[in-house]
XYZ file of C-alpha atoms in Angstrom:
297
model
C 91.951 49.117 84.448
C 95.556 50.234 84.829
C 96.619 49.700 88.451
C 99.905 51.538 87.891
C 98.125 54.668 86.629
C 95.814 54.792 89.615
C 98.708 54.212 92.012
C 100.478 57.233 90.476
C 97.322 59.304 90.911
C 97.120 58.183 94.534
C 100.760 59.125 95.205
C 100.325 62.549 93.570
C 97.189 63.234 95.618
C 98.899 62.125 98.848
C 101.947 64.337 98.238
C 99.836 67.379 97.308
C 97.445 66.907 100.237
C 100.120 66.428 102.901
C 102.211 69.331 101.591
C 99.223 71.706 101.461
C 98.151 70.784 105.008
C 101.721 71.359 106.211
C 101.648 74.710 104.387
C 98.438 75.709 106.207
C 99.857 74.612 109.581
C 103.106 76.528 109.107
C 101.157 79.542 107.871
C 98.953 79.591 110.977
C 101.999 79.329 113.224
C 103.601 82.198 111.336
C 100.504 84.382 111.687
C 100.321 83.651 115.423
C 104.015 84.394 115.903
C 103.774 87.599 113.858
C 100.878 88.830 115.985
C 102.873 88.261 119.182
C 106.119 89.723 117.866
C 104.516 92.776 116.255
C 106.218 95.987 117.274
C 104.196 98.460 119.254
C 103.245 101.622 117.411
C 105.249 104.468 119.006
C 102.320 106.838 118.444
C 99.627 104.451 119.704
C 98.941 106.361 122.916
C 98.233 109.520 120.922
C 95.864 107.930 118.377
C 92.243 107.383 119.358
C 90.298 104.462 117.954
C 88.458 105.129 114.712
C 84.882 104.071 113.859
C 84.611 100.321 113.370
C 88.128 99.702 114.707
C 87.563 96.236 116.135
C 85.496 95.139 113.123
C 88.332 96.283 110.868
C 90.803 94.267 112.954
C 88.597 91.190 112.752
C 88.348 91.660 108.998
C 92.127 91.862 108.671
C 92.505 88.608 110.626
C 89.873 86.992 108.420
C 91.673 88.201 105.298
C 94.910 86.576 106.446
C 93.186 83.231 106.972
C 91.348 83.506 103.653
C 94.500 84.199 101.642
C 96.326 81.436 103.505
C 93.763 78.847 102.386
C 93.701 80.339 98.894
C 97.483 79.976 98.704
C 97.263 76.405 99.990
C 94.921 75.586 97.101
C 97.542 76.871 94.655
C 100.241 74.806 96.393
C 97.974 71.737 96.218
C 97.299 72.088 92.488
C 100.922 72.789 91.586
C 102.252 69.825 93.550
C 99.502 67.588 92.196
C 100.522 68.336 88.611
C 104.254 68.095 89.293
C 104.014 64.890 91.337
C 101.896 63.198 88.682
C 104.105 64.373 85.800
C 107.326 63.091 87.368
C 107.969 59.415 86.879
C 108.377 57.633 90.165
C 109.504 54.213 91.221
C 106.728 51.619 91.570
C 105.361 51.276 95.086
C 106.799 48.357 97.083
C 103.347 46.872 97.570
C 100.774 45.931 94.975
C 97.031 46.459 94.992
C 94.209 46.186 92.559
C 93.150 49.106 90.385
C 89.877 49.354 92.318
C 91.786 49.699 95.610
C 93.936 52.536 94.251
C 90.860 54.186 92.794
C 89.032 53.984 96.129
C 92.004 55.394 98.052
C 92.373 58.193 95.519
C 88.684 59.032 95.875
C 89.107 59.204 99.644
C 92.019 61.660 99.284
C 89.989 63.794 96.882
C 87.201 64.008 99.447
C 89.674 65.055 102.170
C 91.156 67.620 99.782
C 87.772 69.339 99.520
C 88.460 70.773 102.985
C 90.688 73.411 101.380
C 88.170 74.918 98.911
C 85.394 74.537 101.495
C 87.348 76.629 104.006
C 88.236 79.200 101.345
C 84.583 79.613 100.294
C 83.444 79.725 103.925
C 85.967 82.449 104.765
C 85.050 84.388 101.617
C 81.369 84.464 102.601
C 82.241 85.439 106.182
C 84.472 88.183 104.819
C 81.621 89.638 102.742
C 79.365 89.797 105.802
C 82.081 91.326 107.982
C 83.067 93.877 105.323
C 79.434 95.045 105.155
C 79.335 95.296 108.950
C 82.565 97.309 108.943
C 81.206 99.749 106.368
C 77.967 100.154 108.314
C 79.881 100.911 111.537
C 82.088 103.439 109.742
C 79.025 105.152 108.245
C 77.448 105.600 111.686
C 80.751 106.696 113.263
C 81.429 109.294 110.595
C 77.885 110.615 110.866
C 78.460 111.129 114.582
C 81.561 113.198 113.855
C 79.265 115.938 112.554
C 78.042 116.701 116.068
C 81.554 117.441 117.365
C 81.063 121.098 116.390
C 78.076 121.234 118.748
C 80.215 120.646 121.825
C 80.072 116.835 121.930
C 82.978 114.393 122.169
C 82.686 111.069 120.317
C 84.572 107.901 121.282
C 84.593 104.608 119.396
C 84.813 100.974 120.537
C 84.572 101.652 124.265
C 85.106 98.462 126.230
C 82.875 97.974 129.264
C 83.639 94.727 131.057
C 83.202 91.941 128.519
C 81.225 94.148 126.152
C 82.150 96.842 123.649
C 79.981 99.873 122.936
C 80.386 100.955 119.336
C 80.186 104.709 119.997
C 79.904 106.872 123.104
C 78.880 110.522 122.848
C 79.546 112.905 125.750
C 78.390 116.500 126.021
C 76.938 119.020 128.438
C 73.430 117.766 127.659
C 74.188 114.165 128.546
C 75.942 110.902 127.714
C 74.796 108.569 124.948
C 75.773 104.999 124.098
C 75.276 104.257 120.404
C 75.180 100.534 119.621
C 75.181 99.533 115.964
C 73.285 96.450 114.807
C 73.675 95.252 111.227
C 70.857 93.070 109.947
C 71.466 93.150 106.201
C 74.239 90.499 106.001
C 76.123 91.790 102.948
C 73.699 94.346 101.546
C 71.288 96.989 102.760
C 67.720 95.905 103.421
C 64.578 97.600 102.214
C 62.110 98.046 105.019
C 61.323 99.838 108.225
C 62.636 99.061 111.693
C 60.720 100.074 114.785
C 60.764 99.579 118.530
C 57.943 97.531 120.012
C 58.254 97.669 123.817
C 61.277 95.457 124.570
C 61.727 94.213 121.009
C 62.969 95.464 117.680
C 60.821 94.774 114.627
C 62.612 94.583 111.259
C 59.995 94.390 108.574
C 57.966 91.384 109.693
C 60.687 89.863 111.877
C 60.852 90.594 115.603
C 63.916 90.198 117.813
C 64.619 91.171 121.405
C 68.360 90.469 121.272
C 69.571 93.989 120.290
C 67.459 95.641 122.983
C 68.679 93.265 125.702
C 72.306 93.729 124.629
C 71.904 97.517 124.761
C 70.459 97.395 128.283
C 73.459 95.405 129.546
C 76.059 97.563 127.824
C 74.507 100.892 128.784
C 74.027 99.802 132.387
C 77.701 98.859 132.654
C 78.823 102.165 131.168
C 76.586 104.124 133.570
C 78.221 102.392 136.541
C 81.747 103.037 135.267
C 81.169 106.717 134.501
C 79.380 107.213 137.825
C 82.539 106.034 139.590
C 84.644 108.419 137.501
C 82.714 111.588 138.383
C 81.680 110.519 141.882
C 77.903 110.638 141.506
C 75.250 108.715 139.548
C 74.976 109.397 135.845
C 72.370 108.146 133.404
C 73.636 107.095 129.997
C 70.960 107.177 127.308
C 70.683 104.242 124.905
C 70.728 104.821 121.148
C 70.222 101.877 118.770
C 71.530 102.407 115.238
C 70.302 100.130 112.440
C 72.165 101.263 109.293
C 70.515 100.393 106.009
C 66.978 100.447 107.430
C 64.349 103.145 107.548
C 63.293 103.811 111.132
C 59.923 104.616 112.591
C 59.806 107.067 115.466
C 58.889 105.531 118.801
C 57.630 107.109 121.987
C 60.199 105.557 124.321
C 62.210 106.958 127.209
C 64.572 103.968 127.220
C 65.933 103.815 123.666
C 66.238 106.028 120.603
C 66.134 104.220 117.249
C 68.160 105.796 114.408
C 69.981 104.934 111.210
C 73.158 106.295 109.624
C 71.238 109.207 108.085
C 69.571 110.643 111.176
C 71.841 109.528 114.018
C 72.706 113.176 114.729
C 69.156 113.663 116.030
C 70.315 112.195 119.342
C 71.464 115.699 120.302
C 67.809 116.699 120.468
C 66.943 113.812 122.805
C 67.610 115.614 126.080
C 66.417 115.595 129.652
C 67.511 118.097 132.337
C 68.124 115.150 134.668
C 70.910 113.893 132.381
C 72.768 117.207 131.982
C 76.440 117.205 132.958
C 78.652 119.866 134.504
C 81.732 121.014 132.607
C 83.964 119.330 135.211
C 82.055 116.069 134.724
C 82.526 116.237 130.973
C 86.256 116.913 131.412
C 86.727 113.969 133.800
C 84.818 111.606 131.521
C 86.821 112.813 128.528
C 90.128 112.080 130.257
C 88.873 108.649 131.292
C 87.523 107.615 127.871
C 90.418 109.123 125.929
C 92.818 107.003 128.011
C 90.674 103.899 127.450
C 90.214 104.319 123.709
C 93.754 104.842 122.470
C 94.958 102.548 119.709
C 96.464 99.352 121.068
C 94.676 99.390 124.447
C 91.700 97.285 123.344
C 91.352 93.807 121.987
C 88.911 92.683 119.320
C 85.554 91.424 120.502
């Protein structure tokens, strides 16, 4: 075995690996600095958040990281070829061919971090892109009820939580939380409410229902303070990509992106709002939901 050949391979791997890791580190610092030094949009206070705003922001951040690791792979391969092709001076210390081969194998294993991160980010991006599209589909469907006297707000932050959509009208207030269960594609099956749980096909989960209770309760308290008297916010759970079975429940309404507008028919005289109440809530939510006022969740 040629010890000199394996020592050259080791040196090329070391140079490529160190340089690519430095590239990733500098890239992350640059992304962090760019986020802090980004100029504020002069029209931000006049632009309300769009459907799926925070998911879109998270996807943009994920894209930056993904392309950073993809670029680092290119840097690694280019430097590996160049460093190996260039003739270099022999190393000042000698070792057996097996030692160089073992060290080279170790560097190759460490180098696998780069493609592993790229593949991991690519899969996460696919899931997040599907979630973004699902949120946009529900948000755009809700826009159709604006002509019926309802106002729709997106990504409303309540304490540490974010409600995907809030609908306000004379016949009541609704919190529409979107839950995506299909990963990166729509699922075939029926979702239904079973007491305090959601059943998706044959799988049962109580997480979405519990999350909705917490978010809706927080929004009810905030809006009650705004108008000066108690207000009940009705909970709507949207599961885009699933068929939904009607449920006889006073606590939650289960919908998908196709029939979410049916929430306007889910009324109760006890939840009706006065015109002054609607106006106060509108001013409050419009001020809360302008672009740039919220952070991703």
